[in-house]
GROMACS .gro file of N, CA, C and O in nm:
model
  476
    1UNK      N    1  -0.211   2.884   5.572
    1UNK     CA    2  -0.129   2.940   5.466
    1UNK      C    3   0.014   2.886   5.471
    1UNK      O    4   0.080   2.875   5.370
    2UNK      N    5   0.060   2.852   5.591
    2UNK     CA    6   0.198   2.805   5.604
    2UNK      C    7   0.220   2.672   5.533
    2UNK      O    8   0.333   2.638   5.498
    3UNK      N    9   0.112   2.596   5.510
    3UNK     CA   10   0.126   2.470   5.437
    3UNK      C   11   0.156   2.493   5.289
    3UNK      O   12   0.219   2.410   5.224
    4UNK      N   13   0.109   2.605   5.235
    4UNK     CA   14   0.128   2.634   5.093
    4UNK      C   15   0.255   2.713   5.065
    4UNK      O   16   0.289   2.734   4.949
    5UNK      N   17   0.324   2.758   5.167
    5UNK     CA   18   0.444   2.839   5.147
    5UNK      C   19   0.552   2.763   5.070
    5UNK      O   20   0.611   2.820   4.976
    6UNK      N   21   0.584   2.637   5.101
    6UNK     CA   22   0.686   2.566   5.021
    6UNK      C   23   0.647   2.553   4.874
    6UNK      O   24   0.733   2.564   4.786
    7UNK      N   25   0.519   2.531   4.848
    7UNK     CA   26   0.474   2.519   4.709
    7UNK      C   27   0.490   2.652   4.638
    7UNK      O   28   0.535   2.658   4.523
    8UNK      N   29   0.455   2.760   4.705
    8UNK     CA   30   0.469   2.893   4.647
    8UNK      C   31   0.616   2.926   4.621
    8UNK      O   32   0.651   2.978   4.514
    9UNK      N   33   0.701   2.894   4.716
    9UNK     CA   34   0.845   2.919   4.700
    9UNK      C   35   0.900   2.838   4.583
    9UNK      O   36   0.978   2.888   4.500
   10UNK      N   37   0.862   2.711   4.574
   10UNK     CA   38   0.908   2.628   4.464
   10UNK      C   39   0.859   2.682   4.329
   10UNK      O   40   0.934   2.683   4.231
   11UNK      N   41   0.735   2.730   4.323
   11UNK     CA   42   0.684   2.790   4.200
   11UNK      C   43   0.761   2.915   4.160
   11UNK      O   44   0.792   2.936   4.043
   12UNK      N   45   0.794   2.998   4.260
   12UNK     CA   46   0.871   3.119   4.231
   12UNK      C   47   1.012   3.084   4.184
   12UNK      O   48   1.063   3.143   4.089
   13UNK      N   49   1.074   2.985   4.247
   13UNK     CA   50   1.208   2.942   4.205
   13UNK      C   51   1.203   2.886   4.062
   13UNK      O   52   1.290   2.917   3.980
   14UNK      N   53   1.102   2.805   4.031
   14UNK     CA   54   1.091   2.747   3.896
   14UNK      C   55   1.069   2.856   3.792
   14UNK      O   56   1.132   2.855   3.685
   15UNK      N   57   0.980   2.950   3.820
   15UNK     CA   58   0.954   3.058   3.725
   15UNK      C   59   1.078   3.146   3.709
   15UNK      O   60   1.114   3.186   3.597
   16UNK      N   61   1.147   3.175   3.820
   16UNK     CA   62   1.269   3.254   3.813
   16UNK      C   63   1.377   3.184   3.732
   16UNK      O   64   1.447   3.247   3.652
   17UNK      N   65   1.392   3.053   3.752
   17UNK     CA   66   1.491   2.978   3.675
   17UNK      C   67   1.459   2.982   3.526
   17UNK      O   68   1.550   2.999   3.443
   18UNK      N   69   1.332   2.968   3.491
   18UNK     CA   70   1.293   2.972   3.350
   18UNK      C   71   1.324   3.108   3.289
   18UNK      O   72   1.382   3.117   3.180
   19UNK      N   73   1.287   3.214   3.358
   19UNK     CA   74   1.309   3.349   3.304
   19UNK      C   75   1.458   3.378   3.294
   19UNK      O   76   1.506   3.430   3.192
   20UNK      N   77   1.535   3.346   3.399
   20UNK     CA   78   1.679   3.370   3.398
   20UNK      C   79   1.746   3.290   3.287
   20UNK      O   80   1.836   3.341   3.217
   21UNK      N   81   1.705   3.166   3.265
   21UNK     CA   82   1.765   3.084   3.159
   21UNK      C   83   1.742   3.145   3.022
   21UNK      O   84   1.833   3.149   2.938
   22UNK      N   85   1.622   3.193   2.997
   22UNK     CA   86   1.592   3.254   2.867
   22UNK      C   87   1.672   3.383   2.848
   22UNK      O   88   1.729   3.408   2.741
   23UNK      N   89   1.677   3.465   2.952
   23UNK     CA   90   1.751   3.591   2.941
   23UNK      C   91   1.899   3.566   2.919
   23UNK      O   92   1.962   3.629   2.834
   24UNK      N   93   1.959   3.472   2.993
   24UNK     CA   94   2.101   3.442   2.976
   24UNK      C   95   2.127   3.387   2.836
   24UNK      O   96   2.227   3.423   2.773
   25UNK      N   97   2.039   3.304   2.785
   25UNK     CA   98   2.057   3.250   2.650
   25UNK      C   99   2.051   3.362   2.547
   25UNK      O  100   2.126   3.361   2.448
   26UNK      N  101   1.964   3.460   2.565
   26UNK     CA  102   1.956   3.572   2.472
   26UNK      C  103   2.079   3.661   2.479
   26UNK      O  104   2.126   3.713   2.378
   27UNK      N  105   2.132   3.680   2.598
   27UNK     CA  106   2.247   3.769   2.616
   27UNK      C  107   2.377   3.703   2.573
   27UNK      O  108   2.459   3.763   2.502
   28UNK      N  109   2.399   3.579   2.614
   28UNK     CA  110   2.527   3.513   2.592
   28UNK      C  111   2.531   3.435   2.460
   28UNK      O  112   2.638   3.421   2.400
   29UNK      N  113   2.419   3.388   2.413
   29UNK     CA  114   2.416   3.301   2.296
   29UNK      C  115   2.461   3.369   2.168
   29UNK      O  116   2.454   3.490   2.152
   30UNK      N  117   2.511   3.288   2.073
   30UNK     CA  118   2.557   3.344   1.946
   30UNK      C  119   2.439   3.392   1.862
   30UNK      O  120   2.329   3.339   1.869
   31UNK      N  121   2.467   3.495   1.782
   31UNK     CA  122   2.364   3.549   1.691
   31UNK      C  123   2.414   3.540   1.549
   31UNK      O  124   2.455   3.639   1.491
   32UNK      N  125   2.412   3.421   1.496
   32UNK     CA  126   2.453   3.401   1.357
   32UNK      C  127   2.330   3.361   1.276
   32UNK      O  128   2.296   3.244   1.266
   33UNK      N  129   2.263   3.459   1.222
   33UNK     CA  130   2.143   3.432   1.145
   33UNK      C  131   2.180   3.411   0.999
   33UNK      O  132   2.266   3.480   0.945
   34UNK      N  133   2.115   3.317   0.935
   34UNK     CA  134   2.128   3.299   0.792
   34UNK      C  135   1.988   3.274   0.736
   34UNK      O  136   1.891   3.265   0.810
   35UNK      N  137   1.982   3.259   0.609
   35UNK     CA  138   1.851   3.244   0.544
   35UNK      C  139   1.778   3.119   0.591
   35UNK      O  140   1.656   3.121   0.613
   36UNK      N  141   1.850   3.009   0.608
   36UNK     CA  142   1.787   2.884   0.649
   36UNK      C  143   1.729   2.894   0.790
   36UNK      O  144   1.623   2.839   0.819
   37UNK      N  145   1.799   2.963   0.880
   37UNK     CA  146   1.750   2.976   1.016
   37UNK      C  147   1.628   3.067   1.027
   37UNK      O  148   1.547   3.054   1.118
   38UNK      N  149   1.615   3.160   0.936
   38UNK     CA  150   1.504   3.254   0.941
   38UNK      C  151   1.377   3.201   0.874
   38UNK      O  152   1.272   3.259   0.888
   39UNK      N  153   1.388   3.090   0.802
   39UNK     CA  154   1.270   3.031   0.737
   39UNK      C  155   1.186   2.955   0.839
   39UNK      O  156   1.237   2.910   0.941
   40UNK      N  157   1.059   2.941   0.808
   40UNK     CA  158   0.969   2.866   0.895
   40UNK      C  159   1.005   2.718   0.889
   40UNK      O  160   1.039   2.664   0.784
   41UNK      N  161   0.998   2.652   1.002
   41UNK     CA  162   1.026   2.509   1.009
   41UNK      C  163   0.903   2.433   0.965
   41UNK      O  164   0.796   2.446   1.024
   42UNK      N  165   0.917   2.353   0.862
   42UNK     CA  166   0.801   2.284   0.804
   42UNK      C  167   0.817   2.133   0.806
   42UNK      O  168   0.774   2.064   0.715
   43UNK      N  169   0.882   2.081   0.906
   43UNK     CA  170   0.895   1.937   0.924
   43UNK      C  171   0.959   1.868   0.804
   43UNK      O  172   0.919   1.759   0.765
   44UNK      N  173   1.053   1.931   0.742
   44UNK     CA  174   1.124   1.871   0.631
   44UNK      C  175   1.056   1.888   0.497
   44UNK      O  176   1.109   1.847   0.395
   45UNK      N  177   0.939   1.945   0.491
   45UNK     CA  178   0.869   1.966   0.366
   45UNK      C  179   0.906   2.103   0.313
   45UNK      O  180   0.884   2.204   0.380
   46UNK      N  181   0.964   2.107   0.197
   46UNK     CA  182   1.004   2.234   0.137
   46UNK      C  183   0.880   2.309   0.091
   46UNK      O  184   0.798   2.255   0.016
   47UNK      N  185   0.865   2.435   0.133
   47UNK     CA  186   0.751   2.512   0.084
   47UNK      C  187   0.768   2.543  -0.064
   47UNK      O  188   0.875   2.580  -0.108
   48UNK      N  189   0.662   2.526  -0.139
   48UNK     CA  190   0.666   2.547  -0.284
   48UNK      C  191   0.590   2.674  -0.316
   48UNK      O  192   0.474   2.690  -0.276
   49UNK      N  193   0.654   2.764  -0.387
   49UNK     CA  194   0.589   2.889  -0.425
   49UNK      C  195   0.478   2.858  -0.526
   49UNK      O  196   0.498   2.786  -0.622
   50UNK      N  197   0.361   2.911  -0.502
   50UNK     CA  198   0.249   2.890  -0.594
   50UNK      C  199   0.182   2.755  -0.577
   50UNK      O  200   0.093   2.720  -0.652
   51UNK      N  201   0.225   2.677  -0.479
   51UNK     CA  202   0.166   2.545  -0.455
   51UNK      C  203   0.031   2.558  -0.387
   51UNK      O  204  -0.023   2.666  -0.365
   52UNK      N  205  -0.023   2.445  -0.351
   52UNK     CA  206  -0.153   2.443  -0.285
   52UNK      C  207  -0.140   2.501  -0.145
   52UNK      O  208  -0.070   2.449  -0.060
   53UNK      N  209  -0.207   2.612  -0.123
   53UNK     CA  210  -0.203   2.676   0.008
   53UNK      C  211  -0.303   2.605   0.099
   53UNK      O  212  -0.412   2.572   0.059
   54UNK      N  213  -0.265   2.584   0.222
   54UNK     CA  214  -0.354   2.517   0.315
   54UNK      C  215  -0.367   2.370   0.284
   54UNK      O  216  -0.475   2.315   0.291
   55UNK      N  217  -0.256   2.307   0.251
   55UNK     CA  218  -0.255   2.166   0.217
   55UNK      C  219  -0.310   2.084   0.333
   55UNK      O  220  -0.282   2.112   0.448
   56UNK      N  221  -0.388   1.983   0.305
   56UNK     CA  222  -0.450   1.902   0.408
   56UNK      C  223  -0.357   1.788   0.448
   56UNK      O  224  -0.293   1.727   0.365
   57UNK      N  225  -0.355   1.761   0.577
   57UNK     CA  226  -0.277   1.650   0.629
   57UNK      C  227  -0.368   1.528   0.640
   57UNK      O  228  -0.486   1.540   0.667
   58UNK      N  229  -0.312   1.408   0.622
   58UNK     CA  230  -0.393   1.288   0.639
   58UNK      C  231  -0.447   1.277   0.782
   58UNK      O  232  -0.382   1.317   0.878
   59UNK      N  233  -0.564   1.221   0.795
   59UNK     CA  234  -0.629   1.208   0.924
   59UNK      C  235  -0.552   1.112   1.015
   59UNK      O  236  -0.561   1.119   1.137
   60UNK      N  237  -0.469   1.024   0.957
   60UNK     CA  238  -0.393   0.928   1.037
   60UNK      C  239  -0.302   0.997   1.138
   60UNK      O  240  -0.278   0.944   1.246
   61UNK      N  241  -0.250   1.114   1.105
   61UNK     CA  242  -0.166   1.186   1.200
   61UNK      C  243  -0.245   1.220   1.326
   61UNK      O  244  -0.199   1.201   1.438
   62UNK      N  245  -0.364   1.272   1.306
   62UNK     CA  246  -0.447   1.311   1.419
   62UNK      C  247  -0.499   1.189   1.495
   62UNK      O  248  -0.510   1.190   1.617
   63UNK      N  249  -0.531   1.083   1.423
   63UNK     CA  250  -0.579   0.961   1.486
   63UNK      C  251  -0.470   0.900   1.574
   63UNK      O  252  -0.495   0.856   1.685
   64UNK      N  253  -0.347   0.900   1.524
   64UNK     CA  254  -0.236   0.848   1.602
   64UNK      C  255  -0.215   0.932   1.728
   64UNK      O  256  -0.192   0.878   1.837
   65UNK      N  257  -0.225   1.062   1.716
   65UNK     CA  258  -0.209   1.150   1.832
   65UNK      C  259  -0.319   1.124   1.934
   65UNK      O  260  -0.293   1.119   2.055
   66UNK      N  261  -0.441   1.106   1.887
   66UNK     CA  262  -0.552   1.082   1.980
   66UNK      C  263  -0.536   0.945   2.049
   66UNK      O  264  -0.567   0.932   2.168
   67UNK      N  265  -0.489   0.845   1.977
   67UNK     CA  266  -0.465   0.715   2.039
   67UNK      C  267  -0.360   0.727   2.148
   67UNK      O  268  -0.373   0.669   2.257
   68UNK      N  269  -0.255   0.800   2.120
   68UNK     CA  270  -0.148   0.821   2.218
   68UNK      C  271  -0.206   0.886   2.343
   68UNK      O  272  -0.177   0.844   2.455
   69UNK      N  273  -0.291   0.987   2.325
   69UNK     CA  274  -0.349   1.057   2.440
   69UNK      C  275  -0.442   0.965   2.517
   69UNK      O  276  -0.439   0.961   2.641
   70UNK      N  277  -0.525   0.886   2.449
   70UNK     CA  278  -0.619   0.797   2.517
   70UNK      C  279  -0.544   0.696   2.603
   70UNK      O  280  -0.578   0.674   2.720
   71UNK      N  281  -0.440   0.634   2.548
   71UNK     CA  282  -0.370   0.533   2.625
   71UNK      C  283  -0.283   0.595   2.734
   71UNK      O  284  -0.260   0.533   2.837
   72UNK      N  285  -0.236   0.716   2.715
   72UNK     CA  286  -0.166   0.786   2.823
   72UNK      C  287  -0.261   0.815   2.938
   72UNK      O  288  -0.224   0.799   3.055
   73UNK      N  289  -0.381   0.858   2.906
   73UNK     CA  290  -0.479   0.886   3.011
   73UNK      C  291  -0.515   0.757   3.085
   73UNK      O  292  -0.534   0.757   3.207
   74UNK      N  293  -0.523   0.647   3.012
   74UNK     CA  294  -0.552   0.521   3.078
   74UNK      C  295  -0.443   0.487   3.178
   74UNK      O  296  -0.473   0.446   3.292
   75UNK      N  297  -0.319   0.505   3.143
   75UNK     CA  298  -0.210   0.476   3.235
   75UNK      C  299  -0.212   0.571   3.353
   75UNK      O  300  -0.187   0.531   3.467
   76UNK      N  301  -0.247   0.698   3.330
   76UNK     CA  302  -0.254   0.794   3.439
   76UNK      C  303  -0.359   0.752   3.541
   76UNK      O  304  -0.339   0.766   3.662
   77UNK      N  305  -0.470   0.697   3.496
   77UNK     CA  306  -0.573   0.651   3.589
   77UNK      C  307  -0.540   0.513   3.647
   77UNK      O  308  -0.580   0.481   3.760
   78UNK      N  309  -0.469   0.431   3.573
   78UNK     CA  310  -0.441   0.296   3.617
   78UNK      C  311  -0.332   0.290   3.723
   78UNK      O  312  -0.338   0.208   3.814
   79UNK      N  313  -0.234   0.378   3.716
   79UNK     CA  314  -0.121   0.372   3.809
   79UNK      C  315  -0.162   0.398   3.955
   79UNK      O  316  -0.129   0.317   4.043
   80UNK      N  317  -0.234   0.508   3.986
   80UNK     CA  318  -0.274   0.527   4.126
   80UNK      C  319  -0.367   0.416   4.176
   80UNK      O  320  -0.363   0.379   4.293
   81UNK      N  321  -0.449   0.365   4.087
   81UNK     CA  322  -0.538   0.255   4.126
   81UNK      C  323  -0.455   0.132   4.165
   81UNK      O  324  -0.484   0.066   4.264
   82UNK      N  325  -0.351   0.103   4.088
   82UNK     CA  326  -0.268  -0.014   4.117
   82UNK      C  327  -0.190   0.004   4.247
   82UNK      O  328  -0.168  -0.093   4.320
   83UNK      N  329  -0.151   0.127   4.278
   83UNK     CA  330  -0.075   0.152   4.400
   83UNK      C  331  -0.162   0.127   4.523
   83UNK      O  332  -0.115   0.070   4.622
   84UNK      N  333  -0.289   0.166   4.519
   84UNK     CA  334  -0.377   0.151   4.635
   84UNK      C  335  -0.479   0.039   4.616
   84UNK      O  336  -0.587   0.042   4.674
   85UNK      N  337  -0.444  -0.061   4.540
   85UNK     CA  338  -0.539  -0.168   4.505
   85UNK      C  339  -0.594  -0.238   4.629
   85UNK      O  340  -0.714  -0.265   4.639
   86UNK      N  341  -0.509  -0.270   4.726
   86UNK     CA  342  -0.554  -0.345   4.844
   86UNK      C  343  -0.655  -0.267   4.927
   86UNK      O  344  -0.746  -0.326   4.986
   87UNK      N  345  -0.641  -0.136   4.933
   87UNK     CA  346  -0.730  -0.055   5.018
   87UNK      C  347  -0.861  -0.019   4.950
   87UNK      O  348  -0.953   0.027   5.017
   88UNK      N  349  -0.873  -0.040   4.820
   88UNK     CA  350  -0.991   0.008   4.748
   88UNK      C  351  -1.111  -0.087   4.755
   88UNK      O  352  -1.224  -0.043   4.758
   89UNK      N  353  -1.088  -0.214   4.752
   89UNK     CA  354  -1.199  -0.308   4.762
   89UNK      C  355  -1.255  -0.351   4.627
   89UNK      O  356  -1.205  -0.317   4.520
   90UNK      N  357  -1.366  -0.424   4.634
   90UNK     CA  358  -1.427  -0.483   4.516
   90UNK      C  359  -1.490  -0.379   4.424
   90UNK      O  360  -1.486  -0.392   4.303
   91UNK      N  361  -1.548  -0.275   4.482
   91UNK     CA  362  -1.613  -0.172   4.401
   91UNK      C  363  -1.514  -0.108   4.305
   91UNK      O  364  -1.545  -0.089   4.187
   92UNK      N  365  -1.395  -0.077   4.354
   92UNK     CA  366  -1.293  -0.015   4.268
   92UNK      C  367  -1.246  -0.112   4.161
   92UNK      O  368  -1.215  -0.072   4.048
   93UNK      N  369  -1.241  -0.242   4.193
   93UNK     CA  370  -1.202  -0.341   4.092
   93UNK      C  371  -1.304  -0.345   3.979
   93UNK      O  372  -1.267  -0.345   3.861
   94UNK      N  373  -1.432  -0.343   4.014
   94UNK     CA  374  -1.537  -0.344   3.911
   94UNK      C  375  -1.532  -0.216   3.828
   94UNK      O  376  -1.543  -0.220   3.705
   95UNK      N  377  -1.513  -0.102   3.893
   95UNK     CA  378  -1.504   0.026   3.821
   95UNK      C  379  -1.386   0.025   3.724
   95UNK      O  380  -1.397   0.073   3.610
   96UNK      N  381  -1.271  -0.028   3.765
   96UNK     CA  382  -1.154  -0.031   3.677
   96UNK      C  383  -1.177  -0.127   3.561
   96UNK      O  384  -1.133  -0.100   3.449
   97UNK      N  385  -1.244  -0.237   3.585
   97UNK     CA  386  -1.275  -0.330   3.475
   97UNK      C  387  -1.367  -0.264   3.373
   97UNK      O  388  -1.348  -0.282   3.252
   98UNK      N  389  -1.464  -0.187   3.420
   98UNK     CA  390  -1.552  -0.114   3.328
   98UNK      C  391  -1.473  -0.011   3.249
   98UNK      O  392  -1.489   0.003   3.127
   99UNK      N  393  -1.384   0.061   3.319
   99UNK     CA  394  -1.300   0.161   3.252
   99UNK      C  395  -1.213   0.096   3.145
   99UNK      O  396  -1.204   0.145   3.031
  100UNK      N  397  -1.147  -0.014   3.180
  100UNK     CA  398  -1.060  -0.082   3.083
  100UNK      C  399  -1.140  -0.140   2.967
  100UNK      O  400  -1.094  -0.139   2.853
  101UNK      N  401  -1.260  -0.190   2.994
  101UNK     CA  402  -1.345  -0.242   2.886
  101UNK      C  403  -1.381  -0.130   2.789
  101UNK      O  404  -1.380  -0.151   2.667
  102UNK      N  405  -1.411  -0.012   2.842
  102UNK     CA  406  -1.443   0.102   2.756
  102UNK      C  407  -1.324   0.139   2.668
  102UNK      O  408  -1.340   0.164   2.548
  103UNK      N  409  -1.205   0.139   2.725
  103UNK     CA  410  -1.086   0.172   2.647
  103UNK      C  411  -1.059   0.065   2.542
  103UNK      O  412  -1.023   0.097   2.428
  104UNK      N  413  -1.079  -0.061   2.577
  104UNK     CA  414  -1.057  -0.168   2.479
  104UNK      C  415  -1.160  -0.167   2.367
  104UNK      O  416  -1.129  -0.204   2.253
  105UNK      N  417  -1.281  -0.122   2.396
  105UNK     CA  418  -1.380  -0.106   2.290
  105UNK      C  419  -1.334   0.001   2.192
  105UNK      O  420  -1.342  -0.017   2.069
  106UNK      N  421  -1.282   0.111   2.244
  106UNK     CA  422  -1.228   0.216   2.157
  106UNK      C  423  -1.109   0.164   2.077
  106UNK      O  424  -1.095   0.194   1.957
  107UNK      N  425  -1.023   0.087   2.140
  107UNK     CA  426  -0.908   0.028   2.072
  107UNK      C  427  -0.954  -0.065   1.960
  107UNK      O  428  -0.901  -0.061   1.847
  108UNK      N  429  -1.053  -0.149   1.987
  108UNK     CA  430  -1.106  -0.239   1.884
  108UNK      C  431  -1.167  -0.162   1.768
  108UNK      O  432  -1.151  -0.200   1.651
  109UNK      N  433  -1.236  -0.054   1.799
  109UNK     CA  434  -1.297   0.029   1.694
  109UNK      C  435  -1.189   0.088   1.602
  109UNK      O  436  -1.201   0.083   1.480
  110UNK      N  437  -1.085   0.141   1.664
  110UNK     CA  438  -0.977   0.200   1.584
  110UNK      C  439  -0.907   0.093   1.502
  110UNK      O  440  -0.871   0.115   1.386
  111UNK      N  441  -0.889  -0.024   1.560
  111UNK     CA  442  -0.822  -0.133   1.489
  111UNK      C  443  -0.906  -0.176   1.368
  111UNK      O  444  -0.853  -0.195   1.259
  112UNK      N  445  -1.038  -0.188   1.385
  112UNK     CA  446  -1.125  -0.228   1.274
  112UNK      C  447  -1.132  -0.123   1.166
  112UNK      O  448  -1.149  -0.156   1.049
  113UNK      N  449  -1.118   0.004   1.203
  113UNK     CA  450  -1.124   0.113   1.105
  113UNK      C  451  -0.991   0.131   1.033
  113UNK      O  452  -0.981   0.215   0.942
  114UNK      N  453  -0.887   0.057   1.072
  114UNK     CA  454  -0.757   0.065   1.005
  114UNK      C  455  -0.669   0.177   1.056
  114UNK      O  456  -0.573   0.217   0.988
  115UNK      N  457  -0.695   0.225   1.176
  115UNK     CA  458  -0.615   0.334   1.232
  115UNK      C  459  -0.477   0.292   1.275
  115UNK      O  460  -0.391   0.375   1.299
  116UNK      N  461  -0.453   0.160   1.285
  116UNK     CA  462  -0.322   0.111   1.328
  116UNK      C  463  -0.237   0.062   1.212
  116UNK      O  464  -0.131   0.005   1.233
  117UNK      N  465  -0.280   0.086   1.091
  117UNK     CA  466  -0.202   0.049   0.972
  117UNK      C  467  -0.095   0.155   0.948
  117UNK      O  468  -0.125   0.273   0.938
  118UNK      N  469   0.029   0.115   0.939
  118UNK     CA  470   0.140   0.210   0.925
  118UNK      C  471   0.199   0.207   0.784
  118UNK      O  472   0.317   0.194   0.765
  119UNK      N  473   0.117   0.221   0.686
  119UNK     CA  474   0.163   0.219   0.545
  119UNK      C  475   0.244   0.340   0.512
  119UNK      O  476   0.211   0.449   0.526
   0.00000   0.00000   0.00000
């Protein structure tokens, strides 16, 4: 248990800092509310009364987000592999080549489907 004590202490300090920061901001911060601040934030799109409710967003937004996540995950797996490359051997090299080939197949698919067009 003594090995986990520093991690537990760090977690308690981090949670305490977060809670104290929020409480201090609520107590000390200015309270100047106006109509614009009380409205929902809609990414710059003005809500129209009587307009289409539940407006659909283009799929490109979601496709771009998924591409970002896929390539971030690739980097997360690639970095530790690169750090210990010498100790891993040939098997790990083959596994990483298969992993990268799979990611590049997905990249090629998205490219052919026009997911990288920024019109």
